[in-house]
mmCIF file of C-alpha atoms and ligand atoms in Angstrom:
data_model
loop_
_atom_site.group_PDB
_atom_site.id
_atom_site.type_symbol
_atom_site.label_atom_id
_atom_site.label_comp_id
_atom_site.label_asym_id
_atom_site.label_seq_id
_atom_site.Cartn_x
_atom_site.Cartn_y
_atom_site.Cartn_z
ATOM 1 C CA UNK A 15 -18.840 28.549 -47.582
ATOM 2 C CA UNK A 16 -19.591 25.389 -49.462
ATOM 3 C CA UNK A 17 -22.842 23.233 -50.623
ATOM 4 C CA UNK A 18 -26.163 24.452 -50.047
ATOM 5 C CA UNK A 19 -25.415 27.343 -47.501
ATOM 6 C CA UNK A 20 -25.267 30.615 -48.485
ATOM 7 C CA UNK A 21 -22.742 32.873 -48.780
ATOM 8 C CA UNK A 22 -22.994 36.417 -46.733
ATOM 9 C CA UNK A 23 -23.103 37.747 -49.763
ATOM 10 C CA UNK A 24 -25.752 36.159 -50.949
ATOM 11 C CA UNK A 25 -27.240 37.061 -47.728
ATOM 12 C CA UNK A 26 -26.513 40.796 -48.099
ATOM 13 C CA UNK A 27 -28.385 41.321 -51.463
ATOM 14 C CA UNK A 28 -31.114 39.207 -50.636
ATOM 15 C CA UNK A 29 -31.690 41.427 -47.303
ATOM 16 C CA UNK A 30 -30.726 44.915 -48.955
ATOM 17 C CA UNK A 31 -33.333 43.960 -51.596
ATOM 18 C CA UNK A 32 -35.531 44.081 -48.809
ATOM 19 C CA UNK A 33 -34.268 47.078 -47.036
ATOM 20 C CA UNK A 34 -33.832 49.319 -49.881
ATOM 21 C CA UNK A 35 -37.982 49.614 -50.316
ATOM 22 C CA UNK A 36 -38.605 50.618 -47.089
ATOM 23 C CA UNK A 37 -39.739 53.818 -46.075
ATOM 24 C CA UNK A 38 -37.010 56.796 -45.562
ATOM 25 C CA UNK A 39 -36.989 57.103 -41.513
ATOM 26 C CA UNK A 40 -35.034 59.146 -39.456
ATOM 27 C CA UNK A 41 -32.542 61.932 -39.205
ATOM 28 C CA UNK A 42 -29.225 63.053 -39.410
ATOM 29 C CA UNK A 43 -27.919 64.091 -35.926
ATOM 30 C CA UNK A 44 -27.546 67.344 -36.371
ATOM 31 C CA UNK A 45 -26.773 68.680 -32.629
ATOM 32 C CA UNK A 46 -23.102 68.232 -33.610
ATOM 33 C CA UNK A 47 -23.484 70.510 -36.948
ATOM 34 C CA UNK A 48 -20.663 69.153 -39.104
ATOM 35 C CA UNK A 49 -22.411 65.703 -38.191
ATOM 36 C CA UNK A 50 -25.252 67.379 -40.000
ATOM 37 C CA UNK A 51 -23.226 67.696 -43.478
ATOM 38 C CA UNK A 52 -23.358 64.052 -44.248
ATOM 39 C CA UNK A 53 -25.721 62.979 -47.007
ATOM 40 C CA UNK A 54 -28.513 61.016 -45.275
ATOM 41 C CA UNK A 55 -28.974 58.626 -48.306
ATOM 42 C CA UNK A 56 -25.414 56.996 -47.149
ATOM 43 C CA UNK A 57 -25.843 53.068 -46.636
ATOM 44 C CA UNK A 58 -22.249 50.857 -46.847
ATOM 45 C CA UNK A 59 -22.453 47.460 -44.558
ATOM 46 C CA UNK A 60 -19.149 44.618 -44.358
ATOM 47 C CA UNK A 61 -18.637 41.736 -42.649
ATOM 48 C CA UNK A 62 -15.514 40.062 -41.938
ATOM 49 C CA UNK A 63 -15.763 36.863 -40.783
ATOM 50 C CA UNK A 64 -12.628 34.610 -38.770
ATOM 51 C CA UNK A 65 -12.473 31.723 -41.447
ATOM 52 C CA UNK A 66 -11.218 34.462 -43.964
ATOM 53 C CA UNK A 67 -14.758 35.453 -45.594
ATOM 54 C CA UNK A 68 -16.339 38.659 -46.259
ATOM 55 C CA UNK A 69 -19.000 40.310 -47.803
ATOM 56 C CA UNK A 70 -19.737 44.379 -48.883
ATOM 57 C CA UNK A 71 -21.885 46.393 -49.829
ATOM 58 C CA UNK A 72 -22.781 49.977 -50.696
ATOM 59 C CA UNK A 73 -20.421 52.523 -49.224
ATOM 60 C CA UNK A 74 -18.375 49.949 -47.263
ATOM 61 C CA UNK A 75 -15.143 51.475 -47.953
ATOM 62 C CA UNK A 76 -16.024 55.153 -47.222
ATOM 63 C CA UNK A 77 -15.180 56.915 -44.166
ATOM 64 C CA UNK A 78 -17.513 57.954 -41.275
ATOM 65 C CA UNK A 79 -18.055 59.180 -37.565
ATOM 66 C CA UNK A 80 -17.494 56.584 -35.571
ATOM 67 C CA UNK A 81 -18.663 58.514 -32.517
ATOM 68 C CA UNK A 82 -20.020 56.183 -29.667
ATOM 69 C CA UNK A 83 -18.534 53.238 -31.158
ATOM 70 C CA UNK A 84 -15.268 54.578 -30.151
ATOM 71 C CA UNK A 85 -16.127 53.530 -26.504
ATOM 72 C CA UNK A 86 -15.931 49.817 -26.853
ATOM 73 C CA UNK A 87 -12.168 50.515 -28.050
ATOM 74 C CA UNK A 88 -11.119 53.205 -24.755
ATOM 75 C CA UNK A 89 -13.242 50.609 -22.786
ATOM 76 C CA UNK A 90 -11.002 47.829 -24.280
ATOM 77 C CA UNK A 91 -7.708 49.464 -23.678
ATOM 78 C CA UNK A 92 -8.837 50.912 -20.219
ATOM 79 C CA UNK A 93 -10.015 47.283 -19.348
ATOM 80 C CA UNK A 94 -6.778 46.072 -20.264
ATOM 81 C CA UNK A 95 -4.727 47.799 -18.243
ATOM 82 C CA UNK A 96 -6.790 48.920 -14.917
ATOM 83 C CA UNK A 97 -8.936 45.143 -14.880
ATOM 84 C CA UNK A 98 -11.206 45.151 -12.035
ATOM 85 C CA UNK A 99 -9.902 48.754 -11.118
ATOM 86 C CA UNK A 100 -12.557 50.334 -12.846
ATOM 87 C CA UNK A 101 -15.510 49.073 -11.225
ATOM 88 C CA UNK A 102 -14.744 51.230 -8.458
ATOM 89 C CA UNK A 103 -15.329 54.547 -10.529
ATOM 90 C CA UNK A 104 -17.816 53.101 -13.349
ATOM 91 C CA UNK A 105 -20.597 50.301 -13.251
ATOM 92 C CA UNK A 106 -22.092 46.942 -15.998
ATOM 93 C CA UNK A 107 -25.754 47.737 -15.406
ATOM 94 C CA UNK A 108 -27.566 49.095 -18.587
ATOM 95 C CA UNK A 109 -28.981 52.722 -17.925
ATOM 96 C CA UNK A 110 -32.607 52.540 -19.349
ATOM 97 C CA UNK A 111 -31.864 56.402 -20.025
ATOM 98 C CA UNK A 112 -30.286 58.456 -22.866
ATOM 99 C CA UNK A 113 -26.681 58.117 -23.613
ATOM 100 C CA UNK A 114 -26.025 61.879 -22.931
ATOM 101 C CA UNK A 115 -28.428 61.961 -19.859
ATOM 102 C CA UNK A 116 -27.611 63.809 -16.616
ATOM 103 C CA UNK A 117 -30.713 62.312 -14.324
ATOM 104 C CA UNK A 118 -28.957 59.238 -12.994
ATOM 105 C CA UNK A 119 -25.433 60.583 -12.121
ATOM 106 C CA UNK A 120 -27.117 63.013 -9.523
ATOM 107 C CA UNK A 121 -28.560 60.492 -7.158
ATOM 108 C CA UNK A 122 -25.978 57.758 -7.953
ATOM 109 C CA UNK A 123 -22.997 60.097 -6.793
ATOM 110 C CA UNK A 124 -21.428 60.564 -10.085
ATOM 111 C CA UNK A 125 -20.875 56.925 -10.391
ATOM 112 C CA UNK A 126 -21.768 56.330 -14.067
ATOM 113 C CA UNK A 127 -24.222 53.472 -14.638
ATOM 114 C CA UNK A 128 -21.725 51.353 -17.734
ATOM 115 C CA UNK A 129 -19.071 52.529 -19.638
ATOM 116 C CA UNK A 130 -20.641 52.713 -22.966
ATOM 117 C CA UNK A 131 -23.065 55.863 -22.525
ATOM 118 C CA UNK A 132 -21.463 59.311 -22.570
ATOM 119 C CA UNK A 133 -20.848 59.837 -18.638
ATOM 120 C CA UNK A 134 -19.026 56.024 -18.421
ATOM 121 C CA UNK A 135 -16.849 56.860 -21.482
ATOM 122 C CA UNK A 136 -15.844 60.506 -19.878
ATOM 123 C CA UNK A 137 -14.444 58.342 -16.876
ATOM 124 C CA UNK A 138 -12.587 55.683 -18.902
ATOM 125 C CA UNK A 139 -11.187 58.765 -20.548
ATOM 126 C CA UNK A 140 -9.860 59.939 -17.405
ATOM 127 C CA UNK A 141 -8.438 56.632 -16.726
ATOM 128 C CA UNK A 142 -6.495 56.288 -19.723
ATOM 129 C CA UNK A 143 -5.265 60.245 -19.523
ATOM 130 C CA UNK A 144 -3.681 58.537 -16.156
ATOM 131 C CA UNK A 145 -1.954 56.081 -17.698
ATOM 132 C CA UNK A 146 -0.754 56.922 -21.385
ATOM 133 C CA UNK A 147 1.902 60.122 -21.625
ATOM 134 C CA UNK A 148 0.418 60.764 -25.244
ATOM 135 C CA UNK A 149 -2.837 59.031 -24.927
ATOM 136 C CA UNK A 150 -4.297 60.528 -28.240
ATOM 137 C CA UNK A 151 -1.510 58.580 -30.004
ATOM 138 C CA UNK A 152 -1.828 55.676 -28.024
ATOM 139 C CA UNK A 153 -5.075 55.668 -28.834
ATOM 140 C CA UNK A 154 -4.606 55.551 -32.814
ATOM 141 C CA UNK A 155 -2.015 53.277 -32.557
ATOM 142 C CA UNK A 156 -4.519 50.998 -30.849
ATOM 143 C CA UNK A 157 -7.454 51.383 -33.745
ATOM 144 C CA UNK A 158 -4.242 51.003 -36.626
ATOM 145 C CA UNK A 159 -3.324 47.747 -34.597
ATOM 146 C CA UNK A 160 -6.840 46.568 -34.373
ATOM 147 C CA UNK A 161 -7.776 48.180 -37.765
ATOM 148 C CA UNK A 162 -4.558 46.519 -39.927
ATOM 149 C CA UNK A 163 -4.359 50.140 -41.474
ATOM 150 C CA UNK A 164 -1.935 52.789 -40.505
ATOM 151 C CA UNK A 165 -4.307 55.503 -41.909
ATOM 152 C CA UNK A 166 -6.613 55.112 -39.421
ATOM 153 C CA UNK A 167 -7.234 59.258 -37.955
ATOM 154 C CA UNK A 168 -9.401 61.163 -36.961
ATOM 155 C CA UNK A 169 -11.411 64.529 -38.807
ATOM 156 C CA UNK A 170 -10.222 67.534 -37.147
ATOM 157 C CA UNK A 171 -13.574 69.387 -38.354
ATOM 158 C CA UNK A 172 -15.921 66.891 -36.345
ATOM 159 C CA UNK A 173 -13.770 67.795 -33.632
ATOM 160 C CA UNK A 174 -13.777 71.373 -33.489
ATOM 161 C CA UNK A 175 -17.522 70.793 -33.973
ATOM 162 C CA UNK A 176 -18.515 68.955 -30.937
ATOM 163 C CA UNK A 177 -15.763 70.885 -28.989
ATOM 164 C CA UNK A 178 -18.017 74.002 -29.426
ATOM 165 C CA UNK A 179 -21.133 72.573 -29.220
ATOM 166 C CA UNK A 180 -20.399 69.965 -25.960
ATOM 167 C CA UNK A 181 -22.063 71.461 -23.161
ATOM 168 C CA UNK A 182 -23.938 68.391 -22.385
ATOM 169 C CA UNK A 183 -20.922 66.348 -22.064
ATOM 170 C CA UNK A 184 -19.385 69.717 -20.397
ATOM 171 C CA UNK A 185 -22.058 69.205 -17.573
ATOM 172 C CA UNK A 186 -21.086 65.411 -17.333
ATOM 173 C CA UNK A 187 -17.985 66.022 -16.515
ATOM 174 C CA UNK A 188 -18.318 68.705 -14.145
ATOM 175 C CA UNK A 189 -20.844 67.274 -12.408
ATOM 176 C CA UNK A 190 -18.911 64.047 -12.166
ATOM 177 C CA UNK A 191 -15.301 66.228 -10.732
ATOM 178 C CA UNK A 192 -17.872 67.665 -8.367
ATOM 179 C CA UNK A 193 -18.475 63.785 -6.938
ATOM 180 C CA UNK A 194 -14.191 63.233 -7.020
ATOM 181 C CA UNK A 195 -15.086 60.863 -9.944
ATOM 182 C CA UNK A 196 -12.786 63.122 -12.342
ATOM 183 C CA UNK A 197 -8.890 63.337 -11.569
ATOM 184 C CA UNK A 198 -7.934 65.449 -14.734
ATOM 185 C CA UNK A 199 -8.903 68.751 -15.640
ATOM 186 C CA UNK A 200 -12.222 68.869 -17.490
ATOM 187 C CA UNK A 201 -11.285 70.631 -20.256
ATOM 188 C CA UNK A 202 -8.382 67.489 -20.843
ATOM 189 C CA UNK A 203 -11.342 64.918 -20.424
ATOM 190 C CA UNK A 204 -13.018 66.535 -23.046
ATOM 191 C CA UNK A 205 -10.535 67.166 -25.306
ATOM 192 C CA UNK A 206 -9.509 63.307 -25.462
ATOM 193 C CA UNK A 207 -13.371 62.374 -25.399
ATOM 194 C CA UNK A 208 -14.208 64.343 -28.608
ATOM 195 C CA UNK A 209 -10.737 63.307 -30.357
ATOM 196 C CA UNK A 210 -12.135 59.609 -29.728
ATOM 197 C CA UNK A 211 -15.264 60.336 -31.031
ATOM 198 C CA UNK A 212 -14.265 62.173 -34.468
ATOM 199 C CA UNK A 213 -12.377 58.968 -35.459
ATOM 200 C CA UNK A 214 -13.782 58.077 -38.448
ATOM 201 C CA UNK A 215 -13.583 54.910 -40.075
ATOM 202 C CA UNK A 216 -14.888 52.641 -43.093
ATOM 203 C CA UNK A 217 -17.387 49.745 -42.574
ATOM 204 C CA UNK A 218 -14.692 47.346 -43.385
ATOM 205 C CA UNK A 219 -12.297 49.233 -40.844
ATOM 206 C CA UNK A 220 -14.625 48.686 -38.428
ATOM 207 C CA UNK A 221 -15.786 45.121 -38.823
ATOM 208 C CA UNK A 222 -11.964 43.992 -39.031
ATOM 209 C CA UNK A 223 -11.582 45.842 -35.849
ATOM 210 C CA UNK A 224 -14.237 44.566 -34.335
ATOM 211 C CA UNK A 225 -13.620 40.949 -34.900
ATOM 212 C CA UNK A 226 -10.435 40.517 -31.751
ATOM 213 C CA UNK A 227 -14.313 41.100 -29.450
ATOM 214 C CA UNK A 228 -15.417 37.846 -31.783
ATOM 215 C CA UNK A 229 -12.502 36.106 -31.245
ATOM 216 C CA UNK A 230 -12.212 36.120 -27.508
ATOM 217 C CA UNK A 231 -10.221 38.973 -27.446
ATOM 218 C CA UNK A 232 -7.243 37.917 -29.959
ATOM 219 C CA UNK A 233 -6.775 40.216 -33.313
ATOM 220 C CA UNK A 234 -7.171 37.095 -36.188
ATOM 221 C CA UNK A 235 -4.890 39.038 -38.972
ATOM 222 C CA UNK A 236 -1.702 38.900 -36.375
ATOM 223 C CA UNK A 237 -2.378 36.477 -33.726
ATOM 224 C CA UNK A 238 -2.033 39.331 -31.061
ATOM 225 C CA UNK A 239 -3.782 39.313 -27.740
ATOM 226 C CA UNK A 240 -5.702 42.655 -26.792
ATOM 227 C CA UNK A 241 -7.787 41.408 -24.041
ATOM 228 C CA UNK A 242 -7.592 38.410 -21.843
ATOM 229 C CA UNK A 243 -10.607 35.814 -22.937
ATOM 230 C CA UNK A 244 -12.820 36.540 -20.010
ATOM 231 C CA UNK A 245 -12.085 39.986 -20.219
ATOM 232 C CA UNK A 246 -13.539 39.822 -23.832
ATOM 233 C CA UNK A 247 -16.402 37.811 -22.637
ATOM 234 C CA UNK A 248 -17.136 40.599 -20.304
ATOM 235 C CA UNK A 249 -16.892 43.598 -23.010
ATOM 236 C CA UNK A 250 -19.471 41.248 -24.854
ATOM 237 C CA UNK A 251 -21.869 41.587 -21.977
ATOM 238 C CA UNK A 252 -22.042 45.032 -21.554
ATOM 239 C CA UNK A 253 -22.023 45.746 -25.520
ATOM 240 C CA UNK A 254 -25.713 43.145 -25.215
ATOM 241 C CA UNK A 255 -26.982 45.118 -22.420
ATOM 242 C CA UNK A 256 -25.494 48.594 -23.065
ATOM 243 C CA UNK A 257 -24.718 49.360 -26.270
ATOM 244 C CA UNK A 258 -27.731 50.615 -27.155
ATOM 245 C CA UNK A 259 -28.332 52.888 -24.134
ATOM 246 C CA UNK A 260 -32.439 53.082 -23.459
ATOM 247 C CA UNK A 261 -32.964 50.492 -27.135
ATOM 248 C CA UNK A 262 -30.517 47.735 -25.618
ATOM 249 C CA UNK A 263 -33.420 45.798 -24.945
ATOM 250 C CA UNK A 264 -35.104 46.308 -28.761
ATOM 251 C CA UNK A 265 -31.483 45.607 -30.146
ATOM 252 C CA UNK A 266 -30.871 42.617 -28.095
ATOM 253 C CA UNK A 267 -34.791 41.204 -28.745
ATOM 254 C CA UNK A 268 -33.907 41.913 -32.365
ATOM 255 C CA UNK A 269 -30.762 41.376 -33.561
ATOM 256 C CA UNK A 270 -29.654 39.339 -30.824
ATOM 257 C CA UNK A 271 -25.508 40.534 -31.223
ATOM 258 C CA UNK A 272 -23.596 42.345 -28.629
ATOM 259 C CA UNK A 273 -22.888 45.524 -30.617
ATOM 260 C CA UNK A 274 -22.040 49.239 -30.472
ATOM 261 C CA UNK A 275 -24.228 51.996 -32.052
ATOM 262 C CA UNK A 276 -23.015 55.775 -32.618
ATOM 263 C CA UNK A 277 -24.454 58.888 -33.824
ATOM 264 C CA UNK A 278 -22.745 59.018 -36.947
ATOM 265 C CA UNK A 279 -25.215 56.271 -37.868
ATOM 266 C CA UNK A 280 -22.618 53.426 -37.541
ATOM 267 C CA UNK A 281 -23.906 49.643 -35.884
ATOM 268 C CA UNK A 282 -20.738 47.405 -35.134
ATOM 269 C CA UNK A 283 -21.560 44.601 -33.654
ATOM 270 C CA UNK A 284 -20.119 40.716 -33.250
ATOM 271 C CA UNK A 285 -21.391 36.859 -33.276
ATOM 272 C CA UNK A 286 -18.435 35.311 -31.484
ATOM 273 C CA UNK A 287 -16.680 32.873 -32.777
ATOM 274 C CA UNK A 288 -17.817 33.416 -36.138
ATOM 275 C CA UNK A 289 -17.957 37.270 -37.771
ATOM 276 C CA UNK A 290 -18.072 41.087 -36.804
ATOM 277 C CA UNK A 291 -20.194 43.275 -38.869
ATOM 278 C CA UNK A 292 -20.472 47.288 -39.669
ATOM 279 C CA UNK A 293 -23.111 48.549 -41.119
ATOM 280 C CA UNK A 294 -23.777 52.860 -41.953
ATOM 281 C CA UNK A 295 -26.771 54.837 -42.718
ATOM 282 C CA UNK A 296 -26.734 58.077 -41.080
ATOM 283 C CA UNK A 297 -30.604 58.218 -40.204
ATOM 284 C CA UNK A 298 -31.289 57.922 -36.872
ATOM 285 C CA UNK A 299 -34.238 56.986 -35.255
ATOM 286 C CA UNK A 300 -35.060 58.875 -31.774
ATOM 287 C CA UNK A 301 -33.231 56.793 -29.708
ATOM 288 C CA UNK A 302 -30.013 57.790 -31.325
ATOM 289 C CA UNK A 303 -29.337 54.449 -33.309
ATOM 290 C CA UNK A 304 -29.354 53.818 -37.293
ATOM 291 C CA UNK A 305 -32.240 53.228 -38.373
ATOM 292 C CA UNK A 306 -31.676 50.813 -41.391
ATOM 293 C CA UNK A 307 -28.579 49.900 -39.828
ATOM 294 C CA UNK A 308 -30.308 48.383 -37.339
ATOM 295 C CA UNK A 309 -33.123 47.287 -40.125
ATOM 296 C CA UNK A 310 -30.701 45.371 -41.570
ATOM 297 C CA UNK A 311 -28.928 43.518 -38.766
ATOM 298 C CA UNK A 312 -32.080 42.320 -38.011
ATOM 299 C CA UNK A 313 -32.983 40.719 -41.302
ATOM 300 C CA UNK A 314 -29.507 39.448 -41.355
ATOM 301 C CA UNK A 315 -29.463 37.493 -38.231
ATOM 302 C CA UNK A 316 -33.064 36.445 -39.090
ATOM 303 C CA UNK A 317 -32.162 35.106 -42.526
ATOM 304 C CA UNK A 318 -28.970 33.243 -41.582
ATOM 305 C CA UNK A 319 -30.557 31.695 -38.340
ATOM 306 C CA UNK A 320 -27.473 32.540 -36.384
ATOM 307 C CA UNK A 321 -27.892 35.067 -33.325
ATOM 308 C CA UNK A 322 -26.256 34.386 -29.718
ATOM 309 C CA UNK A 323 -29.311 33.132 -28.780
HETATM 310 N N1 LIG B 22 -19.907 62.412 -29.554
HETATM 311 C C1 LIG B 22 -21.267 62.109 -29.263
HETATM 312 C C2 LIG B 22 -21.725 62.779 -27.995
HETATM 313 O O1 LIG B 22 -21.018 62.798 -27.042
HETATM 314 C C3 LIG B 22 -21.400 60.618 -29.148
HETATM 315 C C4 LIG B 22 -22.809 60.185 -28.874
HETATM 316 C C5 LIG B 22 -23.186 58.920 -29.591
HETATM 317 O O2 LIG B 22 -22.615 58.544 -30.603
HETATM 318 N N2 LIG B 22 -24.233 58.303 -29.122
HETATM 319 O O3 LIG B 22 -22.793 63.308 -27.923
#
């Protein structure tokens, strides 16, 4: 950027200044326990923008749990292959509940309200289990594409972790087979759901990744098309409305960026047409989302003036 107008970077210290005094809230999710092992004081943030400009800070180049955030990218590749397909099995409104709640699916017939809280991604899983031979690798070779980094894996340890300790998104599952909205075994729904979400990733990983969902669904760094433009335009809807599971609303009213939160304490989230932006601190508040994370967004897109809305 030129003239008067800030840089992000600029931006960044003026709003971590700001950040960095304010009280310590939240915790580390701890009901995956290797989840628990992360130091809480962990704060990185990147964005990448599509005119070639980018700002860091903090731990933006060490890896984390992408959890959740992982949905946006089986969503994406589900989306791309099944289109309009999927409505039939999943739905676009936001839940108002939990992301790993059980209440809704039991008087809405195992029909999961969006694909970004825990029972939606469990179906998407199934999808793509229909359609890939080797969807784990698939899946990577997705997130390296998107990513522009062949390292891109996943942490075998967080894996194990929230294999043994899933029985919430056990129940999902099972309840959901009991409806006929499962074709795979449960235990192979599972096992590609909690490979997804031990992905772990850098801030800058995930910006760069994130920015095809800014750019109407075309990766910038190699011209490639992931999604088809209204397709994109779509994802961005249900990352406003759901993203956030029962704090979409708060998110959307402050920050005002369609965006992905996970329980790792990662925030991705996108202003089309001009950046994507990661941020990590592994505090959570009780809704399940970053607590500065979201802090931060919110000065962000307050100081530069530029939301979606
Ligand atoms: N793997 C986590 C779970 O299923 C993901 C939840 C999240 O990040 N919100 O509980």
């Amino acid at each position: 950027m030129t003239g008067m107008k800030k840089t992000y970077q600029e931006v960044f210290e003026e709003v971590y200044e700001e950040v960095e005094y304010l009280p310590k809230q939240g915790t580390v999710a701890d009901y995956i326990p290797e989840l628990g092992t992360v130091s809480e004081n962990r704060f990185g943030v990147y964005l990448a923008s599509l005119d070639g400009e980018y700002a860091a800070l903090g731990d933006a180049y060490e890896k984390f749990s992408i959890q959740s955030i992982s949905k946006v990218f089986t969503f994406a590749m589900a989306f791309d292959v099944f289109g309009g397909d999927l409505w039939m099995r999943v739905g676009v409104e936001p839940s108002g509940d939990p992301f790993n709640s059980l209440a809704q699916l039991e008087y809405e017939n195992g029909i999961p309200r969006n694909p970004l809280i825990n029972a939606g991604a469990l179906v998407i899983a199934d999808f793509l289990l229909s359609h890939f031979e080797h969807p784990r690798e698939a899946f990577l070779r997705f997130l390296r594409k998107l990513g522009n980094n062949p390292d891109i894996d996943y942490n075998p340890k967080v894996f194990e972790s929230e294999k043994t300790f899933g029985y919430r998104n056990a129940a999902l599952v099972n309840l959901m087979k009991s409806f006929g909205n499962i074709t795979h075994p449960v235990a192979e729904v599972l096992d590609f759901y909690f490979f997804q979400c031990a992905i772990e990733m850098t801030c800058q990983e995930l910006a760069t990744s994130f920015l095809p969902f800014a750019n109407h669904g075309v990766i910038p760094h190699s011209g490639e098309r992931i999604l088809t433009a209204s397709r994109a335009k779509r994802l961005n809807a249900l990352m406003l409305t759901c993203g956030f599971y029962d704090e979409a609303g708060q998110f959307s009213f402050k920050v005002g960026l369609p965006g992905k939160s996970g329980v790792g304490g990662g925030i991705a989230a996108v202003h089309p047409d001009y950046y994507a932006v990661a941020v990590w601190s592994p505090r959570l508040n009780k809704k399940g989302n970053s607590y500065l994370g979201m802090n931060f967004l919110e000065r962000l897109t307050t100081k530069t003036g530029m939301s979606i809305f």
